[in-house]
PDB file of C-alpha atoms and ligand atoms in Angstrom:
ATOM      1  CA  UNK B   1      12.487  -7.949 -16.963  1.00 63.00           C
ATOM      2  CA  UNK B   2      15.947  -5.462 -17.352  1.00 69.00           C
ATOM      3  CA  UNK B   3      17.946  -4.187 -14.260  1.00 67.00           C
ATOM      4  CA  UNK B   4      16.008  -1.030 -14.086  1.00 67.00           C
ATOM      5  CA  UNK B   5      12.929  -2.844 -14.014  1.00 67.00           C
ATOM      6  CA  UNK B   6      13.976  -5.111 -11.642  1.00 66.00           C
ATOM      7  CA  UNK B   7      15.145  -2.514  -9.373  1.00 69.00           C
ATOM      8  CA  UNK B   8      11.995  -0.553  -9.498  1.00 67.00           C
ATOM      9  CA  UNK B   9      10.352  -3.977  -8.559  1.00 66.00           C
ATOM     10  CA  UNK B  10      12.578  -4.475  -5.676  1.00 72.00           C
ATOM     11  CA  UNK B  11      12.105  -0.937  -4.772  1.00 82.00           C
ATOM     12  CA  UNK B  12       8.188  -0.982  -4.514  1.00 87.00           C
ATOM     13  CA  UNK B  13       8.655  -3.476  -1.794  1.00 89.00           C
ATOM     14  CA  UNK B  14      10.924  -1.098   0.298  1.00 94.00           C
ATOM     15  CA  UNK B  15       9.196  -0.066   3.780  1.00 95.00           C
ATOM     16  CA  UNK B  16       7.605   3.342   4.277  1.00 97.00           C
ATOM     17  CA  UNK B  17       9.388   5.643   6.689  1.00 98.00           C
ATOM     18  CA  UNK B  18       7.118   7.158   9.614  1.00 98.00           C
ATOM     19  CA  UNK B  19       8.286   9.459  12.428  1.00 98.00           C
ATOM     20  CA  UNK B  20       6.790  11.482  15.346  1.00 97.00           C
ATOM     21  CA  UNK B  21       8.131  13.130  18.721  1.00 97.00           C
ATOM     22  CA  UNK B  22       7.083  10.270  20.331  1.00 95.00           C
ATOM     23  CA  UNK B  23       4.014   7.413  20.549  1.00 95.00           C
ATOM     24  CA  UNK B  24       1.432  10.189  18.819  1.00 95.00           C
ATOM     25  CA  UNK B  25       2.272   8.733  15.285  1.00 97.00           C
ATOM     26  CA  UNK B  26       0.947   5.398  16.091  1.00 96.00           C
ATOM     27  CA  UNK B  27      -2.261   6.827  15.502  1.00 94.00           C
ATOM     28  CA  UNK B  28      -1.132   7.654  12.231  1.00 97.00           C
ATOM     29  CA  UNK B  29       0.714   4.191  11.697  1.00 96.00           C
ATOM     30  CA  UNK B  30      -3.205   3.045  12.776  1.00 95.00           C
ATOM     31  CA  UNK B  31      -4.628   4.442   9.726  1.00 96.00           C
ATOM     32  CA  UNK B  32      -2.249   3.399   7.429  1.00 95.00           C
ATOM     33  CA  UNK B  33      -2.170  -0.066   8.570  1.00 93.00           C
ATOM     34  CA  UNK B  34      -6.195   0.287   7.954  1.00 93.00           C
ATOM     35  CA  UNK B  35      -5.863   1.710   4.567  1.00 94.00           C
ATOM     36  CA  UNK B  36      -2.870   0.204   3.090  1.00 94.00           C
ATOM     37  CA  UNK B  37      -2.255  -3.231   5.117  1.00 90.00           C
ATOM     38  CA  UNK B  38       0.132  -4.599   2.688  1.00 91.00           C
ATOM     39  CA  UNK B  39       2.729  -1.817   3.058  1.00 93.00           C
ATOM     40  CA  UNK B  40       5.629  -2.249   5.629  1.00 93.00           C
ATOM     41  CA  UNK B  41       6.743   0.756   7.862  1.00 95.00           C
ATOM     42  CA  UNK B  42       9.800   1.543   9.716  1.00 97.00           C
ATOM     43  CA  UNK B  43       8.602   4.008  12.524  1.00 97.00           C
ATOM     44  CA  UNK B  44      11.195   6.348  14.610  1.00 98.00           C
ATOM     45  CA  UNK B  45       9.351   7.770  17.782  1.00 97.00           C
ATOM     46  CA  UNK B  46      11.947  10.502  19.419  1.00 98.00           C
ATOM     47  CA  UNK B  47      10.890   9.570  22.950  1.00 96.00           C
ATOM     48  CA  UNK B  48      14.071  10.972  24.321  1.00 97.00           C
ATOM     49  CA  UNK B  49      13.459  14.872  22.795  1.00 97.00           C
ATOM     50  CA  UNK B  50       9.410  14.642  23.198  1.00 96.00           C
ATOM     51  CA  UNK B  51       7.783  17.157  23.315  1.00 97.00           C
ATOM     52  CA  UNK B  52       8.077  19.025  20.127  1.00 98.00           C
ATOM     53  CA  UNK B  53       5.357  21.369  20.558  1.00 97.00           C
ATOM     54  CA  UNK B  54       6.732  23.813  22.878  1.00 96.00           C
ATOM     55  CA  UNK B  55      10.393  24.094  20.782  1.00 97.00           C
ATOM     56  CA  UNK B  56      11.465  26.304  17.966  1.00 97.00           C
ATOM     57  CA  UNK B  57      11.159  25.680  14.315  1.00 97.00           C
ATOM     58  CA  UNK B  58      15.049  25.622  14.030  1.00 98.00           C
ATOM     59  CA  UNK B  59      15.184  22.524  16.942  1.00 98.00           C
ATOM     60  CA  UNK B  60      12.405  20.895  15.069  1.00 98.00           C
ATOM     61  CA  UNK B  61      14.401  21.040  11.929  1.00 98.00           C
ATOM     62  CA  UNK B  62      17.309  19.770  12.803  1.00 98.00           C
ATOM     63  CA  UNK B  63      15.975  16.955  14.637  1.00 98.00           C
ATOM     64  CA  UNK B  64      13.319  16.248  11.698  1.00 98.00           C
ATOM     65  CA  UNK B  65      16.660  15.950   9.352  1.00 98.00           C
ATOM     66  CA  UNK B  66      18.313  13.765  11.782  1.00 98.00           C
ATOM     67  CA  UNK B  67      15.506  11.144  11.661  1.00 98.00           C
ATOM     68  CA  UNK B  68      14.776  11.395   7.770  1.00 98.00           C
ATOM     69  CA  UNK B  69      18.574  10.344   7.512  1.00 98.00           C
ATOM     70  CA  UNK B  70      18.029   7.562   9.828  1.00 98.00           C
ATOM     71  CA  UNK B  71      15.192   6.303   7.798  1.00 98.00           C
ATOM     72  CA  UNK B  72      16.833   6.837   4.458  1.00 97.00           C
ATOM     73  CA  UNK B  73      19.588   4.583   5.828  1.00 97.00           C
ATOM     74  CA  UNK B  74      17.235   1.909   6.442  1.00 97.00           C
ATOM     75  CA  UNK B  75      16.097   1.987   2.904  1.00 96.00           C
ATOM     76  CA  UNK B  76      12.483   3.510   2.922  1.00 97.00           C
ATOM     77  CA  UNK B  77      10.618   4.446  -0.428  1.00 97.00           C
ATOM     78  CA  UNK B  78       8.867   7.424   0.946  1.00 98.00           C
ATOM     79  CA  UNK B  79       8.281   9.326   4.267  1.00 98.00           C
ATOM     80  CA  UNK B  80       5.616  10.223   6.608  1.00 98.00           C
ATOM     81  CA  UNK B  81       5.768  12.870   8.712  1.00 98.00           C
ATOM     82  CA  UNK B  82       3.252  11.751  11.214  1.00 98.00           C
ATOM     83  CA  UNK B  83       3.490  14.823  13.726  1.00 98.00           C
ATOM     84  CA  UNK B  84       1.987  17.968  13.264  1.00 98.00           C
ATOM     85  CA  UNK B  85       4.680  20.290  14.899  1.00 98.00           C
ATOM     86  CA  UNK B  86       7.300  18.982  12.712  1.00 98.00           C
ATOM     87  CA  UNK B  87       4.976  18.819   9.413  1.00 98.00           C
ATOM     88  CA  UNK B  88       4.478  22.388  10.228  1.00 98.00           C
ATOM     89  CA  UNK B  89       7.956  23.725  11.004  1.00 98.00           C
ATOM     90  CA  UNK B  90       9.989  21.035   8.943  1.00 98.00           C
ATOM     91  CA  UNK B  91       7.853  19.567   6.229  1.00 98.00           C
ATOM     92  CA  UNK B  92       8.207  22.379   3.094  1.00 97.00           C
ATOM     93  CA  UNK B  93      12.434  22.546   3.988  1.00 98.00           C
ATOM     94  CA  UNK B  94      13.290  18.974   3.983  1.00 98.00           C
ATOM     95  CA  UNK B  95      10.843  18.307   0.857  1.00 97.00           C
ATOM     96  CA  UNK B  96      13.574  20.104  -1.048  1.00 97.00           C
ATOM     97  CA  UNK B  97      16.490  18.265  -0.018  1.00 96.00           C
ATOM     98  CA  UNK B  98      15.109  14.654  -0.662  1.00 94.00           C
ATOM     99  CA  UNK B  99      14.639  12.348  -3.576  1.00 94.00           C
ATOM    100  CA  UNK B 100      11.580  10.250  -2.082  1.00 96.00           C
ATOM    101  CA  UNK B 101       8.099  11.300  -1.766  1.00 97.00           C
ATOM    102  CA  UNK B 102       7.191  12.717   1.432  1.00 98.00           C
ATOM    103  CA  UNK B 103       3.791  13.554   2.960  1.00 98.00           C
ATOM    104  CA  UNK B 104       3.103  15.388   6.244  1.00 98.00           C
ATOM    105  CA  UNK B 105      -0.340  15.428   8.231  1.00 98.00           C
ATOM    106  CA  UNK B 106      -1.510  18.951   7.860  1.00 98.00           C
ATOM    107  CA  UNK B 107      -2.026  19.421   4.047  1.00 97.00           C
ATOM    108  CA  UNK B 108      -4.410  16.375   4.184  1.00 97.00           C
ATOM    109  CA  UNK B 109      -6.091  17.746   7.083  1.00 97.00           C
ATOM    110  CA  UNK B 110      -6.883  21.135   5.931  1.00 98.00           C
ATOM    111  CA  UNK B 111      -7.842  20.058   2.515  1.00 97.00           C
ATOM    112  CA  UNK B 112     -10.570  17.780   3.719  1.00 97.00           C
ATOM    113  CA  UNK B 113     -11.587  20.530   6.751  1.00 98.00           C
ATOM    114  CA  UNK B 114     -11.941  22.844   3.535  1.00 98.00           C
ATOM    115  CA  UNK B 115     -14.422  20.938   1.948  1.00 97.00           C
ATOM    116  CA  UNK B 116     -16.223  19.841   4.980  1.00 98.00           C
ATOM    117  CA  UNK B 117     -17.149  23.563   6.237  1.00 98.00           C
ATOM    118  CA  UNK B 118     -20.722  24.982   5.082  1.00 98.00           C
ATOM    119  CA  UNK B 119     -20.119  28.107   7.199  1.00 98.00           C
ATOM    120  CA  UNK B 120     -16.615  28.939   6.203  1.00 98.00           C
ATOM    121  CA  UNK B 121     -15.634  28.787   9.618  1.00 98.00           C
ATOM    122  CA  UNK B 122     -13.235  26.048  10.685  1.00 98.00           C
ATOM    123  CA  UNK B 123     -11.492  25.684  14.279  1.00 98.00           C
ATOM    124  CA  UNK B 124      -7.913  23.958  14.579  1.00 98.00           C
ATOM    125  CA  UNK B 125      -6.501  22.727  17.925  1.00 98.00           C
ATOM    126  CA  UNK B 126      -2.801  21.632  18.115  1.00 98.00           C
ATOM    127  CA  UNK B 127       0.375  22.079  20.212  1.00 98.00           C
ATOM    128  CA  UNK B 128       1.646  25.717  20.746  1.00 97.00           C
ATOM    129  CA  UNK B 129       4.320  24.973  17.717  1.00 97.00           C
ATOM    130  CA  UNK B 130       1.296  24.141  15.211  1.00 98.00           C
ATOM    131  CA  UNK B 131      -0.626  26.783  16.186  1.00 98.00           C
ATOM    132  CA  UNK B 132       2.115  29.699  16.167  1.00 97.00           C
ATOM    133  CA  UNK B 133       2.980  28.270  12.373  1.00 97.00           C
ATOM    134  CA  UNK B 134      -0.553  28.960  11.360  1.00 98.00           C
ATOM    135  CA  UNK B 135       0.114  26.263   8.640  1.00 98.00           C
ATOM    136  CA  UNK B 136      -3.519  24.873   8.984  1.00 98.00           C
ATOM    137  CA  UNK B 137      -4.454  28.398   8.466  1.00 98.00           C
ATOM    138  CA  UNK B 138      -2.252  29.163   5.396  1.00 98.00           C
ATOM    139  CA  UNK B 139      -3.198  25.799   4.164  1.00 98.00           C
ATOM    140  CA  UNK B 140      -6.797  26.545   4.480  1.00 98.00           C
ATOM    141  CA  UNK B 141      -6.835  29.954   3.161  1.00 98.00           C
ATOM    142  CA  UNK B 142      -5.087  28.930  -0.020  1.00 97.00           C
ATOM    143  CA  UNK B 143      -7.843  27.075  -1.445  1.00 97.00           C
ATOM    144  CA  UNK B 144     -10.384  29.900  -0.181  1.00 97.00           C
ATOM    145  CA  UNK B 145      -9.547  32.889   1.461  1.00 97.00           C
ATOM    146  CA  UNK B 146     -13.005  33.591   2.665  1.00 98.00           C
ATOM    147  CA  UNK B 147     -12.618  30.964   5.178  1.00 98.00           C
ATOM    148  CA  UNK B 148     -12.483  31.876   9.105  1.00 98.00           C
ATOM    149  CA  UNK B 149      -9.966  29.996  11.072  1.00 98.00           C
ATOM    150  CA  UNK B 150      -9.718  30.194  14.463  1.00 98.00           C
ATOM    151  CA  UNK B 151      -6.401  28.137  15.966  1.00 98.00           C
ATOM    152  CA  UNK B 152      -6.066  27.471  19.593  1.00 98.00           C
ATOM    153  CA  UNK B 153      -3.119  25.435  21.120  1.00 98.00           C
ATOM    154  CA  UNK B 154      -3.965  22.843  23.846  1.00 98.00           C
ATOM    155  CA  UNK B 155      -0.624  22.202  25.801  1.00 96.00           C
ATOM    156  CA  UNK B 156      -1.758  19.846  28.558  1.00 97.00           C
ATOM    157  CA  UNK B 157      -3.403  17.573  26.087  1.00 97.00           C
ATOM    158  CA  UNK B 158      -0.575  15.918  25.008  1.00 96.00           C
ATOM    159  CA  UNK B 159       0.767  14.814  28.747  1.00 94.00           C
ATOM    160  CA  UNK B 160      -2.938  13.909  29.863  1.00 96.00           C
ATOM    161  CA  UNK B 161      -3.068  11.527  27.002  1.00 93.00           C
ATOM    162  CA  UNK B 162       0.373   9.759  27.794  1.00 88.00           C
ATOM    163  CA  UNK B 163      -0.721   9.532  31.529  1.00 89.00           C
ATOM    164  CA  UNK B 164      -3.672   7.473  30.226  1.00 89.00           C
ATOM    165  CA  UNK B 165      -6.136  10.286  31.668  1.00 94.00           C
ATOM    166  CA  UNK B 166      -8.425   9.895  28.584  1.00 93.00           C
ATOM    167  CA  UNK B 167     -11.986  10.552  30.220  1.00 93.00           C
ATOM    168  CA  UNK B 168     -10.791  11.718  33.336  1.00 96.00           C
ATOM    169  CA  UNK B 169     -12.446  14.628  35.077  1.00 97.00           C
ATOM    170  CA  UNK B 170      -9.182  16.604  34.897  1.00 98.00           C
ATOM    171  CA  UNK B 171      -9.038  15.931  30.965  1.00 98.00           C
ATOM    172  CA  UNK B 172     -12.904  17.236  30.935  1.00 98.00           C
ATOM    173  CA  UNK B 173     -12.083  20.094  32.923  1.00 98.00           C
ATOM    174  CA  UNK B 174      -9.149  21.033  30.784  1.00 98.00           C
ATOM    175  CA  UNK B 175     -11.433  20.326  27.401  1.00 98.00           C
ATOM    176  CA  UNK B 176     -14.051  22.786  28.959  1.00 98.00           C
ATOM    177  CA  UNK B 177     -11.315  25.333  29.229  1.00 98.00           C
ATOM    178  CA  UNK B 178      -9.699  25.022  25.792  1.00 98.00           C
ATOM    179  CA  UNK B 179     -12.581  24.686  23.503  1.00 98.00           C
ATOM    180  CA  UNK B 180     -14.926  27.185  25.296  1.00 97.00           C
ATOM    181  CA  UNK B 181     -13.988  30.175  23.058  1.00 96.00           C
ATOM    182  CA  UNK B 182     -14.039  27.572  20.114  1.00 97.00           C
ATOM    183  CA  UNK B 183     -17.538  26.422  20.861  1.00 96.00           C
ATOM    184  CA  UNK B 184     -18.612  30.322  21.026  1.00 96.00           C
ATOM    185  CA  UNK B 185     -17.129  31.130  17.692  1.00 96.00           C
ATOM    186  CA  UNK B 186     -19.533  29.214  15.810  1.00 96.00           C
ATOM    187  CA  UNK B 187     -17.253  26.899  14.041  1.00 98.00           C
ATOM    188  CA  UNK B 188     -18.557  23.801  11.958  1.00 98.00           C
ATOM    189  CA  UNK B 189     -15.723  21.661  11.720  1.00 98.00           C
ATOM    190  CA  UNK B 190     -12.924  21.333  14.072  1.00 98.00           C
ATOM    191  CA  UNK B 191      -9.583  19.809  13.099  1.00 98.00           C
ATOM    192  CA  UNK B 192      -7.667  17.924  15.383  1.00 98.00           C
ATOM    193  CA  UNK B 193      -4.344  18.854  14.529  1.00 98.00           C
ATOM    194  CA  UNK B 194      -2.230  16.869  17.026  1.00 98.00           C
ATOM    195  CA  UNK B 195      -1.397  13.325  16.781  1.00 96.00           C
ATOM    196  CA  UNK B 196      -2.597  12.487  20.356  1.00 95.00           C
ATOM    197  CA  UNK B 197      -5.940  14.371  19.875  1.00 97.00           C
ATOM    198  CA  UNK B 198      -7.730  11.866  18.007  1.00 95.00           C
ATOM    199  CA  UNK B 199      -7.570   9.671  21.262  1.00 94.00           C
ATOM    200  CA  UNK B 200      -9.571  12.509  22.785  1.00 97.00           C
ATOM    201  CA  UNK B 201     -12.210  12.176  20.275  1.00 97.00           C
ATOM    202  CA  UNK B 202     -15.620  11.461  22.459  1.00 96.00           C
ATOM    203  CA  UNK B 203     -14.473  14.222  25.156  1.00 97.00           C
ATOM    204  CA  UNK B 204     -13.828  16.669  22.777  1.00 98.00           C
ATOM    205  CA  UNK B 205     -17.323  15.564  20.495  1.00 98.00           C
ATOM    206  CA  UNK B 206     -19.672  15.686  23.803  1.00 97.00           C
ATOM    207  CA  UNK B 207     -18.638  19.320  24.516  1.00 97.00           C
ATOM    208  CA  UNK B 208     -18.582  20.838  20.925  1.00 98.00           C
ATOM    209  CA  UNK B 209     -21.805  19.006  19.975  1.00 97.00           C
ATOM    210  CA  UNK B 210     -22.843  16.211  17.400  1.00 97.00           C
ATOM    211  CA  UNK B 211     -23.450  18.896  14.575  1.00 97.00           C
ATOM    212  CA  UNK B 212     -19.580  19.703  14.565  1.00 98.00           C
ATOM    213  CA  UNK B 213     -17.539  17.905  11.892  1.00 98.00           C
ATOM    214  CA  UNK B 214     -14.086  16.368  13.381  1.00 98.00           C
ATOM    215  CA  UNK B 215     -11.275  15.866  11.133  1.00 98.00           C
ATOM    216  CA  UNK B 216      -8.576  13.680  11.871  1.00 97.00           C
ATOM    217  CA  UNK B 217      -5.747  14.275   9.688  1.00 97.00           C
ATOM    218  CA  UNK B 218      -4.297  10.818  10.636  1.00 96.00           C
ATOM    219  CA  UNK B 219      -7.298   9.277   8.675  1.00 94.00           C
ATOM    220  CA  UNK B 220      -6.586  11.740   5.656  1.00 94.00           C
ATOM    221  CA  UNK B 221      -2.882  11.139   5.683  1.00 97.00           C
ATOM    222  CA  UNK B 222      -3.120   7.536   5.156  1.00 97.00           C
ATOM    223  CA  UNK B 223      -5.376   8.050   1.823  1.00 97.00           C
ATOM    224  CA  UNK B 224      -2.582  10.785   1.144  1.00 97.00           C
ATOM    225  CA  UNK B 225      -0.476   8.506   1.411  1.00 98.00           C
ATOM    226  CA  UNK B 226      -1.963   5.932  -0.989  1.00 97.00           C
ATOM    227  CA  UNK B 227      -2.230   8.453  -3.408  1.00 97.00           C
ATOM    228  CA  UNK B 228       1.339   9.991  -3.193  1.00 97.00           C
ATOM    229  CA  UNK B 229       2.453   6.334  -3.663  1.00 97.00           C
ATOM    230  CA  UNK B 230       0.466   5.417  -6.763  1.00 97.00           C
ATOM    231  CA  UNK B 231       1.626   8.469  -8.636  1.00 97.00           C
ATOM    232  CA  UNK B 232       5.056   7.524  -8.191  1.00 96.00           C
ATOM    233  CA  UNK B 233       4.108   4.183  -8.911  1.00 95.00           C
ATOM    234  CA  UNK B 234       5.723   2.969  -5.455  1.00 95.00           C
ATOM    235  CA  UNK B 235       2.623   0.937  -4.259  1.00 94.00           C
ATOM    236  CA  UNK B 236       4.189  -2.874  -3.028  1.00 91.00           C
ATOM    237  CA  UNK B 237       3.265  -5.509  -4.930  1.00 84.00           C
ATOM    238  CA  UNK B 238       3.368  -8.124  -1.697  1.00 80.00           C
ATOM    239  CA  UNK B 239       0.843  -9.498   0.117  1.00 72.00           C
ATOM    240  CA  UNK B 240       0.036  -8.495   3.916  1.00 61.00           C
ATOM    241  CA  UNK B 241       2.498 -10.139   6.195  1.00 57.00           C
ATOM    242  CA  UNK B 242       0.841  -9.137   9.434  1.00 55.00           C
ATOM    243  CA  UNK B 243       1.964  -6.512  11.918  1.00 51.00           C
ATOM    244  CA  UNK B 244       4.110  -8.688  13.962  1.00 48.00           C
ATOM    245  CA  UNK B 245       6.972  -9.637  11.184  1.00 55.00           C
ATOM    246  CA  UNK B 246       6.611  -6.690   8.904  1.00 80.00           C
ATOM    247  CA  UNK B 247       6.969  -3.424  10.590  1.00 92.00           C
ATOM    248  CA  UNK B 248       9.869  -2.417  12.760  1.00 95.00           C
ATOM    249  CA  UNK B 249       9.893   0.297  15.777  1.00 97.00           C
ATOM    250  CA  UNK B 250      12.597   2.236  16.865  1.00 98.00           C
ATOM    251  CA  UNK B 251      12.557   4.822  19.896  1.00 98.00           C
ATOM    252  CA  UNK B 252      15.206   7.029  20.980  1.00 98.00           C
ATOM    253  CA  UNK B 253      14.172   6.316  24.662  1.00 97.00           C
ATOM    254  CA  UNK B 254      12.099   4.527  27.156  1.00 96.00           C
ATOM    255  CA  UNK B 255      11.414   1.456  24.732  1.00 96.00           C
ATOM    256  CA  UNK B 256       8.867  -0.291  27.566  1.00 95.00           C
ATOM    257  CA  UNK B 257       6.778   2.930  27.634  1.00 93.00           C
ATOM    258  CA  UNK B 258       6.277   3.019  24.377  1.00 95.00           C
ATOM    259  CA  UNK B 259       5.459  -0.544  23.393  1.00 94.00           C
ATOM    260  CA  UNK B 260       2.368  -0.372  26.410  1.00 92.00           C
ATOM    261  CA  UNK B 261       0.903   2.681  24.577  1.00 91.00           C
ATOM    262  CA  UNK B 262       1.320   1.276  21.405  1.00 93.00           C
ATOM    263  CA  UNK B 263      -0.143  -2.196  22.444  1.00 90.00           C
ATOM    264  CA  UNK B 264      -3.498   0.349  23.677  1.00 89.00           C
ATOM    265  CA  UNK B 265      -3.452   1.734  20.059  1.00 90.00           C
ATOM    266  CA  UNK B 266      -2.512  -0.839  17.413  1.00 92.00           C
ATOM    267  CA  UNK B 267      -4.693  -3.292  16.278  1.00 86.00           C
ATOM    268  CA  UNK B 268      -2.169  -6.027  17.604  1.00 80.00           C
ATOM    269  CA  UNK B 269       0.633  -6.843  19.208  1.00 78.00           C
ATOM    270  CA  UNK B 270       4.271  -5.635  18.551  1.00 86.00           C
ATOM    271  CA  UNK B 271       6.990  -7.685  19.976  1.00 83.00           C
ATOM    272  CA  UNK B 272      10.257  -5.473  19.673  1.00 90.00           C
ATOM    273  CA  UNK B 273      11.097  -1.920  20.050  1.00 95.00           C
ATOM    274  CA  UNK B 274      14.655  -1.034  18.909  1.00 97.00           C
ATOM    275  CA  UNK B 275      16.437   1.465  20.991  1.00 98.00           C
ATOM    276  CA  UNK B 276      18.567   4.003  19.024  1.00 98.00           C
ATOM    277  CA  UNK B 277      20.628   6.236  21.347  1.00 95.00           C
ATOM    278  CA  UNK B 278      22.623   8.262  19.111  1.00 97.00           C
ATOM    279  CA  UNK B 279      19.978   9.979  16.475  1.00 97.00           C
ATOM    280  CA  UNK B 280      21.670  13.268  16.890  1.00 96.00           C
ATOM    281  CA  UNK B 281      24.782  11.601  15.208  1.00 96.00           C
ATOM    282  CA  UNK B 282      22.729  11.009  12.047  1.00 96.00           C
TER     283      UNK B 282
HETATM  284  N1  LIG E 301       3.606  14.707  17.849  1.00 52.76           N
HETATM  285  C1  LIG E 301       2.731  16.043  18.313  1.00 52.76           C
HETATM  286  C2  LIG E 301       1.902  16.634  17.186  1.00 52.76           C
HETATM  287  O1  LIG E 301       1.340  16.236  16.736  1.00 52.76           O
HETATM  288  C3  LIG E 301       2.950  16.320  19.817  1.00 52.76           C
HETATM  289  C4  LIG E 301       3.535  15.833  21.043  1.00 52.76           C
HETATM  290  C5  LIG E 301       4.869  16.853  21.028  1.00 52.76           C
HETATM  291  O2  LIG E 301       4.384  18.004  21.613  1.00 52.76           O
HETATM  292  O3  LIG E 301       5.558  16.423  20.525  1.00 52.76           O
HETATM  293  O4  LIG E 301       2.346  17.734  17.218  1.00 52.76           O
END
């Protein structure tokens, strides 16, 4: 084996960097673990600066660049932007600046919705930022400009999920209010366009009815990541090490709260969450 082959072989076993504004991206991590159990991840949750959903494009771009620099210093071989708002506001720009592959959650979600719709009417729910960016709509209509896209921001869903009120009557009431117009607009496909919303799937399902296809972009992103790694010849050659030893978790604040949330989402326990309190210096 020559030096180049040797270096490439090592690179295959480098981890994948995954980031989000906080805990929500763990719904993406969960799908990556299911789909690619032998890949290692380094996760960064920006818990000191969450939420991203109400912030400007410039701010999200700045935060995303800092986190990407942090992950690159950790030696990741690819990056997953596991946040819809950051995917909407920052992905296109940062992609141009990077020499490793990067994938967001919006394109995979948009593509599967295009395949799923029969009547050409797709709903999108997300944060204010994601909805204002119209990124889902743009990507859907790039495939087929006849498809109608009806978008709705649901800003209270994120704090309700983070408070653990997944099935609470307050959450159900808010879901009825947010989804009322979408239900009346005869969509047949609804994209859960925010990392937290897959956790409200059953509530959304009850309100929207069985006949609507619910798209979870986290699931599609994990499949998209597999394709991306394969196309760059970057799939690991390692065996499955198990989540405890293999993945690393970093946050910018409140490690305990993150750990508790992670325990309720991930298939097995994580033991350490590391605090990075100078992310703005990266
Ligand atoms: N992770 C964000 C998203 O998917 C939701 C939470 C936030 O607003 O930061 O858009």
